[in-house]
Amino acid sequence: MKYENALTPNDKQMKEFTEGDIDTPIYMVNLLKFKKKAIYEDGRKTNLSGEEAYAIYGMEVIEHLKKIGGEPIFSGVVSRLMLGEVEKLWDWIAVVKYPSRKAMLEMIINPDYLESEKHRSAGLEGQLNIETKDF
């Protein structure tokens, strides 16, 4: 099985995200891999690790989630692989509930969120986002 961490959805993924059922609640499973040292796109100097930069984003995103009716469900450090095989484990996992894809999209295009997102991009080497729904 091949996998590829990324920072943003590709065009096909984004198109599919905005089509079909955009009103049903979703849970986003985030598998996160951090940079050793945070690197900000604006070139600012920092001594933060990738994990520390992402932690800033994590604290700020809670308020952005509240504004759209979302909530963090779980986050934790990946400690080991119990079953299966991958070359490298992710560093953290986070599960977030969104009222809908539409609400998530509203959040991620909001200018206030985009300011917080700079910490996410600075800290992450990449991630996998897995959208799930209740049965």
mmCIF file with all atom_site columns, C-alpha atoms in Angstrom:
data_model
loop_
_atom_site.group_PDB
_atom_site.id
_atom_site.type_symbol
_atom_site.label_atom_id
_atom_site.label_alt_id
_atom_site.label_comp_id
_atom_site.label_asym_id
_atom_site.label_entity_id
_atom_site.label_seq_id
_atom_site.pdbx_PDB_ins_code
_atom_site.Cartn_x
_atom_site.Cartn_y
_atom_site.Cartn_z
_atom_site.occupancy
_atom_site.B_iso_or_equiv
_atom_site.pdbx_formal_charge
_atom_site.auth_seq_id
_atom_site.auth_comp_id
_atom_site.auth_asym_id
_atom_site.auth_atom_id
_atom_site.pdbx_PDB_model_num
ATOM 1   C CA . MET A 1 1   ? 0.000   0.000  0.000  1.00 0.00 ? 1   MET A CA 1
ATOM 2   C CA . LYS A 1 2   ? 1.406   3.357  -1.021 1.00 0.00 ? 2   LYS A CA 1
ATOM 3   C CA . TYR A 1 3   ? 0.694   6.492  0.946  1.00 0.00 ? 3   TYR A CA 1
ATOM 4   C CA . GLU A 1 4   ? 1.828   10.076 0.574  1.00 0.00 ? 4   GLU A CA 1
ATOM 5   C CA . ASN A 1 5   ? 1.619   12.723 3.275  1.00 0.00 ? 5   ASN A CA 1
ATOM 6   C CA . ALA A 1 6   ? 0.567   16.187 2.050  1.00 0.00 ? 6   ALA A CA 1
ATOM 7   C CA . LEU A 1 7   ? -0.180  19.647 3.408  1.00 0.00 ? 7   LEU A CA 1
ATOM 8   C CA . THR A 1 8   ? -3.137  20.484 1.158  1.00 0.00 ? 8   THR A CA 1
ATOM 9   C CA . PRO A 1 9   ? -5.669  18.489 -0.864 1.00 0.00 ? 9   PRO A CA 1
ATOM 10  C CA . ASN A 1 10  ? -5.005  18.066 -4.557 1.00 0.00 ? 10  ASN A CA 1
ATOM 11  C CA . ASP A 1 11  ? -7.497  19.494 -7.073 1.00 0.00 ? 11  ASP A CA 1
ATOM 12  C CA . LYS A 1 12  ? -9.423  16.209 -7.384 1.00 0.00 ? 12  LYS A CA 1
ATOM 13  C CA . GLN A 1 13  ? -9.713  15.786 -3.614 1.00 0.00 ? 13  GLN A CA 1
ATOM 14  C CA . MET A 1 14  ? -10.906 19.371 -3.155 1.00 0.00 ? 14  MET A CA 1
ATOM 15  C CA . LYS A 1 15  ? -13.462 19.045 -5.957 1.00 0.00 ? 15  LYS A CA 1
ATOM 16  C CA . GLU A 1 16  ? -14.850 15.829 -4.445 1.00 0.00 ? 16  GLU A CA 1
ATOM 17  C CA . PHE A 1 17  ? -14.947 17.468 -0.988 1.00 0.00 ? 17  PHE A CA 1
ATOM 18  C CA . THR A 1 18  ? -17.344 20.139 -2.280 1.00 0.00 ? 18  THR A CA 1
ATOM 19  C CA . GLU A 1 19  ? -19.624 17.716 -4.148 1.00 0.00 ? 19  GLU A CA 1
ATOM 20  C CA . GLY A 1 20  ? -22.295 15.273 -3.035 1.00 0.00 ? 20  GLY A CA 1
ATOM 21  C CA . ASP A 1 21  ? -23.395 15.185 0.575  1.00 0.00 ? 21  ASP A CA 1
ATOM 22  C CA . ILE A 1 22  ? -21.907 18.342 2.079  1.00 0.00 ? 22  ILE A CA 1
ATOM 23  C CA . ASP A 1 23  ? -24.397 18.615 4.966  1.00 0.00 ? 23  ASP A CA 1
ATOM 24  C CA . THR A 1 24  ? -23.865 15.388 6.954  1.00 0.00 ? 24  THR A CA 1
ATOM 25  C CA . PRO A 1 25  ? -21.615 15.447 10.041 1.00 0.00 ? 25  PRO A CA 1
ATOM 26  C CA . ILE A 1 26  ? -18.098 14.099 9.482  1.00 0.00 ? 26  ILE A CA 1
ATOM 27  C CA . TYR A 1 27  ? -15.179 13.018 11.629 1.00 0.00 ? 27  TYR A CA 1
ATOM 28  C CA . MET A 1 28  ? -11.765 13.860 10.218 1.00 0.00 ? 28  MET A CA 1
ATOM 29  C CA . VAL A 1 29  ? -8.984  11.506 11.265 1.00 0.00 ? 29  VAL A CA 1
ATOM 30  C CA . ASN A 1 30  ? -5.658  13.358 11.008 1.00 0.00 ? 30  ASN A CA 1
ATOM 31  C CA . LEU A 1 31  ? -2.384  11.424 10.901 1.00 0.00 ? 31  LEU A CA 1
ATOM 32  C CA . LEU A 1 32  ? 0.317   14.027 11.500 1.00 0.00 ? 32  LEU A CA 1
ATOM 33  C CA . LYS A 1 33  ? 4.058   13.978 10.699 1.00 0.00 ? 33  LYS A CA 1
ATOM 34  C CA . PHE A 1 34  ? 6.115   16.917 11.998 1.00 0.00 ? 34  PHE A CA 1
ATOM 35  C CA . LYS A 1 35  ? 9.190   18.689 10.685 1.00 0.00 ? 35  LYS A CA 1
ATOM 36  C CA . LYS A 1 36  ? 12.172  18.580 13.054 1.00 0.00 ? 36  LYS A CA 1
ATOM 37  C CA . LYS A 1 37  ? 12.296  22.410 13.017 1.00 0.00 ? 37  LYS A CA 1
ATOM 38  C CA . ALA A 1 38  ? 9.380   24.700 12.148 1.00 0.00 ? 38  ALA A CA 1
ATOM 39  C CA . ILE A 1 39  ? 9.792   26.620 8.895  1.00 0.00 ? 39  ILE A CA 1
ATOM 40  C CA . TYR A 1 40  ? 7.457   29.568 8.328  1.00 0.00 ? 40  TYR A CA 1
ATOM 41  C CA . GLU A 1 41  ? 6.637   30.618 4.753  1.00 0.00 ? 41  GLU A CA 1
ATOM 42  C CA . ASP A 1 42  ? 7.132   34.288 5.663  1.00 0.00 ? 42  ASP A CA 1
ATOM 43  C CA . GLY A 1 43  ? 10.752  33.549 6.604  1.00 0.00 ? 43  GLY A CA 1
ATOM 44  C CA . ARG A 1 44  ? 10.402  34.521 10.277 1.00 0.00 ? 44  ARG A CA 1
ATOM 45  C CA . LYS A 1 45  ? 13.144  33.289 12.570 1.00 0.00 ? 45  LYS A CA 1
ATOM 46  C CA . THR A 1 46  ? 12.069  30.666 15.075 1.00 0.00 ? 46  THR A CA 1
ATOM 47  C CA . ASN A 1 47  ? 13.523  28.106 17.416 1.00 0.00 ? 47  ASN A CA 1
ATOM 48  C CA . LEU A 1 48  ? 10.269  26.144 17.514 1.00 0.00 ? 48  LEU A CA 1
ATOM 49  C CA . SER A 1 49  ? 10.188  22.494 16.588 1.00 0.00 ? 49  SER A CA 1
ATOM 50  C CA . GLY A 1 50  ? 7.552   21.390 14.124 1.00 0.00 ? 50  GLY A CA 1
ATOM 51  C CA . GLU A 1 51  ? 5.593   19.848 16.969 1.00 0.00 ? 51  GLU A CA 1
ATOM 52  C CA . GLU A 1 52  ? 5.703   23.108 18.960 1.00 0.00 ? 52  GLU A CA 1
ATOM 53  C CA . ALA A 1 53  ? 4.494   25.168 15.977 1.00 0.00 ? 53  ALA A CA 1
ATOM 54  C CA . TYR A 1 54  ? 1.683   22.709 15.364 1.00 0.00 ? 54  TYR A CA 1
ATOM 55  C CA . ALA A 1 55  ? 0.734   22.849 19.057 1.00 0.00 ? 55  ALA A CA 1
ATOM 56  C CA . ILE A 1 56  ? 0.168   26.615 18.661 1.00 0.00 ? 56  ILE A CA 1
ATOM 57  C CA . TYR A 1 57  ? -2.139  25.856 15.726 1.00 0.00 ? 57  TYR A CA 1
ATOM 58  C CA . GLY A 1 58  ? -3.866  23.153 17.775 1.00 0.00 ? 58  GLY A CA 1
ATOM 59  C CA . MET A 1 59  ? -4.710  25.566 20.585 1.00 0.00 ? 59  MET A CA 1
ATOM 60  C CA . GLU A 1 60  ? -5.967  28.232 18.173 1.00 0.00 ? 60  GLU A CA 1
ATOM 61  C CA . VAL A 1 61  ? -8.003  25.863 16.008 1.00 0.00 ? 61  VAL A CA 1
ATOM 62  C CA . ILE A 1 62  ? -10.231 24.982 18.972 1.00 0.00 ? 62  ILE A CA 1
ATOM 63  C CA . GLU A 1 63  ? -11.765 28.480 18.781 1.00 0.00 ? 63  GLU A CA 1
ATOM 64  C CA . HIS A 1 64  ? -12.190 28.220 14.997 1.00 0.00 ? 64  HIS A CA 1
ATOM 65  C CA . LEU A 1 65  ? -13.959 24.885 15.460 1.00 0.00 ? 65  LEU A CA 1
ATOM 66  C CA . LYS A 1 66  ? -16.334 26.368 18.064 1.00 0.00 ? 66  LYS A CA 1
ATOM 67  C CA . LYS A 1 67  ? -17.373 29.088 15.605 1.00 0.00 ? 67  LYS A CA 1
ATOM 68  C CA . ILE A 1 68  ? -18.643 26.502 13.103 1.00 0.00 ? 68  ILE A CA 1
ATOM 69  C CA . GLY A 1 69  ? -20.012 23.988 15.618 1.00 0.00 ? 69  GLY A CA 1
ATOM 70  C CA . GLY A 1 70  ? -17.078 21.569 15.375 1.00 0.00 ? 70  GLY A CA 1
ATOM 71  C CA . GLU A 1 71  ? -15.128 19.989 18.193 1.00 0.00 ? 71  GLU A CA 1
ATOM 72  C CA . PRO A 1 72  ? -11.922 18.094 18.837 1.00 0.00 ? 72  PRO A CA 1
ATOM 73  C CA . ILE A 1 73  ? -12.705 14.498 19.814 1.00 0.00 ? 73  ILE A CA 1
ATOM 74  C CA . PHE A 1 74  ? -9.295  12.999 20.519 1.00 0.00 ? 74  PHE A CA 1
ATOM 75  C CA . SER A 1 75  ? -5.612  13.687 20.026 1.00 0.00 ? 75  SER A CA 1
ATOM 76  C CA . GLY A 1 76  ? -2.578  11.744 21.093 1.00 0.00 ? 76  GLY A CA 1
ATOM 77  C CA . VAL A 1 77  ? 0.993   10.743 20.405 1.00 0.00 ? 77  VAL A CA 1
ATOM 78  C CA . VAL A 1 78  ? 1.463   7.697  18.173 1.00 0.00 ? 78  VAL A CA 1
ATOM 79  C CA . SER A 1 79  ? 3.399   5.226  20.329 1.00 0.00 ? 79  SER A CA 1
ATOM 80  C CA . ARG A 1 80  ? 3.684   2.148  18.138 1.00 0.00 ? 80  ARG A CA 1
ATOM 81  C CA . LEU A 1 81  ? 2.134   0.152  15.333 1.00 0.00 ? 81  LEU A CA 1
ATOM 82  C CA . MET A 1 82  ? 0.016   -2.734 16.621 1.00 0.00 ? 82  MET A CA 1
ATOM 83  C CA . LEU A 1 83  ? -0.958  -4.226 13.262 1.00 0.00 ? 83  LEU A CA 1
ATOM 84  C CA . GLY A 1 84  ? 0.248   -3.852 9.689  1.00 0.00 ? 84  GLY A CA 1
ATOM 85  C CA . GLU A 1 85  ? 3.389   -2.250 8.336  1.00 0.00 ? 85  GLU A CA 1
ATOM 86  C CA . VAL A 1 86  ? 4.479   1.229  7.303  1.00 0.00 ? 86  VAL A CA 1
ATOM 87  C CA . GLU A 1 87  ? 7.974   2.581  6.747  1.00 0.00 ? 87  GLU A CA 1
ATOM 88  C CA . LYS A 1 88  ? 7.547   5.498  9.173  1.00 0.00 ? 88  LYS A CA 1
ATOM 89  C CA . LEU A 1 89  ? 4.882   6.066  11.778 1.00 0.00 ? 89  LEU A CA 1
ATOM 90  C CA . TRP A 1 90  ? 3.082   9.364  12.110 1.00 0.00 ? 90  TRP A CA 1
ATOM 91  C CA . ASP A 1 91  ? 3.840   11.460 15.189 1.00 0.00 ? 91  ASP A CA 1
ATOM 92  C CA . TRP A 1 92  ? 0.338   12.352 16.372 1.00 0.00 ? 92  TRP A CA 1
ATOM 93  C CA . ILE A 1 93  ? -3.237  11.451 15.579 1.00 0.00 ? 93  ILE A CA 1
ATOM 94  C CA . ALA A 1 94  ? -6.175  13.818 15.987 1.00 0.00 ? 94  ALA A CA 1
ATOM 95  C CA . VAL A 1 95  ? -9.883  13.232 15.408 1.00 0.00 ? 95  VAL A CA 1
ATOM 96  C CA . VAL A 1 96  ? -12.134 16.242 14.850 1.00 0.00 ? 96  VAL A CA 1
ATOM 97  C CA . LYS A 1 97  ? -15.920 16.339 14.443 1.00 0.00 ? 97  LYS A CA 1
ATOM 98  C CA . TYR A 1 98  ? -17.375 18.824 11.968 1.00 0.00 ? 98  TYR A CA 1
ATOM 99  C CA . PRO A 1 99  ? -21.110 19.474 11.569 1.00 0.00 ? 99  PRO A CA 1
ATOM 100 C CA . SER A 1 100 ? -20.599 19.044 7.819  1.00 0.00 ? 100 SER A CA 1
ATOM 101 C CA . ARG A 1 101 ? -18.121 19.399 4.976  1.00 0.00 ? 101 ARG A CA 1
ATOM 102 C CA . LYS A 1 102 ? -19.748 22.748 4.283  1.00 0.00 ? 102 LYS A CA 1
ATOM 103 C CA . ALA A 1 103 ? -18.918 23.927 7.817  1.00 0.00 ? 103 ALA A CA 1
ATOM 104 C CA . MET A 1 104 ? -15.331 22.664 7.535  1.00 0.00 ? 104 MET A CA 1
ATOM 105 C CA . LEU A 1 105 ? -14.904 24.509 4.255  1.00 0.00 ? 105 LEU A CA 1
ATOM 106 C CA . GLU A 1 106 ? -16.337 27.671 5.842  1.00 0.00 ? 106 GLU A CA 1
ATOM 107 C CA . MET A 1 107 ? -13.723 27.381 8.579  1.00 0.00 ? 107 MET A CA 1
ATOM 108 C CA . ILE A 1 108 ? -10.678 26.715 6.373  1.00 0.00 ? 108 ILE A CA 1
ATOM 109 C CA . ILE A 1 109 ? -11.329 29.698 4.090  1.00 0.00 ? 109 ILE A CA 1
ATOM 110 C CA . ASN A 1 110 ? -11.905 32.144 6.957  1.00 0.00 ? 110 ASN A CA 1
ATOM 111 C CA . PRO A 1 111 ? -9.121  34.792 7.132  1.00 0.00 ? 111 PRO A CA 1
ATOM 112 C CA . ASP A 1 112 ? -8.757  34.337 10.920 1.00 0.00 ? 112 ASP A CA 1
ATOM 113 C CA . TYR A 1 113 ? -8.249  30.595 10.429 1.00 0.00 ? 113 TYR A CA 1
ATOM 114 C CA . LEU A 1 114 ? -5.709  31.226 7.672  1.00 0.00 ? 114 LEU A CA 1
ATOM 115 C CA . GLU A 1 115 ? -3.600  33.197 10.177 1.00 0.00 ? 115 GLU A CA 1
ATOM 116 C CA . SER A 1 116 ? -3.591  30.205 12.526 1.00 0.00 ? 116 SER A CA 1
ATOM 117 C CA . GLU A 1 117 ? -2.912  27.833 9.642  1.00 0.00 ? 117 GLU A CA 1
ATOM 118 C CA . LYS A 1 118 ? 0.551   29.390 9.209  1.00 0.00 ? 118 LYS A CA 1
ATOM 119 C CA . HIS A 1 119 ? 1.613   27.484 12.348 1.00 0.00 ? 119 HIS A CA 1
ATOM 120 C CA . ARG A 1 120 ? 0.191   24.259 10.933 1.00 0.00 ? 120 ARG A CA 1
ATOM 121 C CA . SER A 1 121 ? 2.112   24.600 7.674  1.00 0.00 ? 121 SER A CA 1
ATOM 122 C CA . ALA A 1 122 ? 5.288   25.628 9.508  1.00 0.00 ? 122 ALA A CA 1
ATOM 123 C CA . GLY A 1 123 ? 5.186   22.572 11.722 1.00 0.00 ? 123 GLY A CA 1
ATOM 124 C CA . LEU A 1 124 ? 3.924   19.798 9.486  1.00 0.00 ? 124 LEU A CA 1
ATOM 125 C CA . GLU A 1 125 ? 6.023   17.732 7.149  1.00 0.00 ? 125 GLU A CA 1
ATOM 126 C CA . GLY A 1 126 ? 2.699   16.353 5.930  1.00 0.00 ? 126 GLY A CA 1
ATOM 127 C CA . GLN A 1 127 ? -0.394  14.478 6.971  1.00 0.00 ? 127 GLN A CA 1
ATOM 128 C CA . LEU A 1 128 ? -3.161  12.161 5.904  1.00 0.00 ? 128 LEU A CA 1
ATOM 129 C CA . ASN A 1 129 ? -6.762  13.256 6.476  1.00 0.00 ? 129 ASN A CA 1
ATOM 130 C CA . ILE A 1 130 ? -9.314  10.462 6.445  1.00 0.00 ? 130 ILE A CA 1
ATOM 131 C CA . GLU A 1 131 ? -12.949 11.569 6.303  1.00 0.00 ? 131 GLU A CA 1
ATOM 132 C CA . THR A 1 132 ? -15.353 9.283  8.143  1.00 0.00 ? 132 THR A CA 1
ATOM 133 C CA . LYS A 1 133 ? -19.100 9.311  8.778  1.00 0.00 ? 133 LYS A CA 1
ATOM 134 C CA . ASP A 1 134 ? -21.438 7.498  11.145 1.00 0.00 ? 134 ASP A CA 1
ATOM 135 C CA . PHE A 1 135 ? -23.107 4.355  9.783  1.00 0.00 ? 135 PHE A CA 1
#
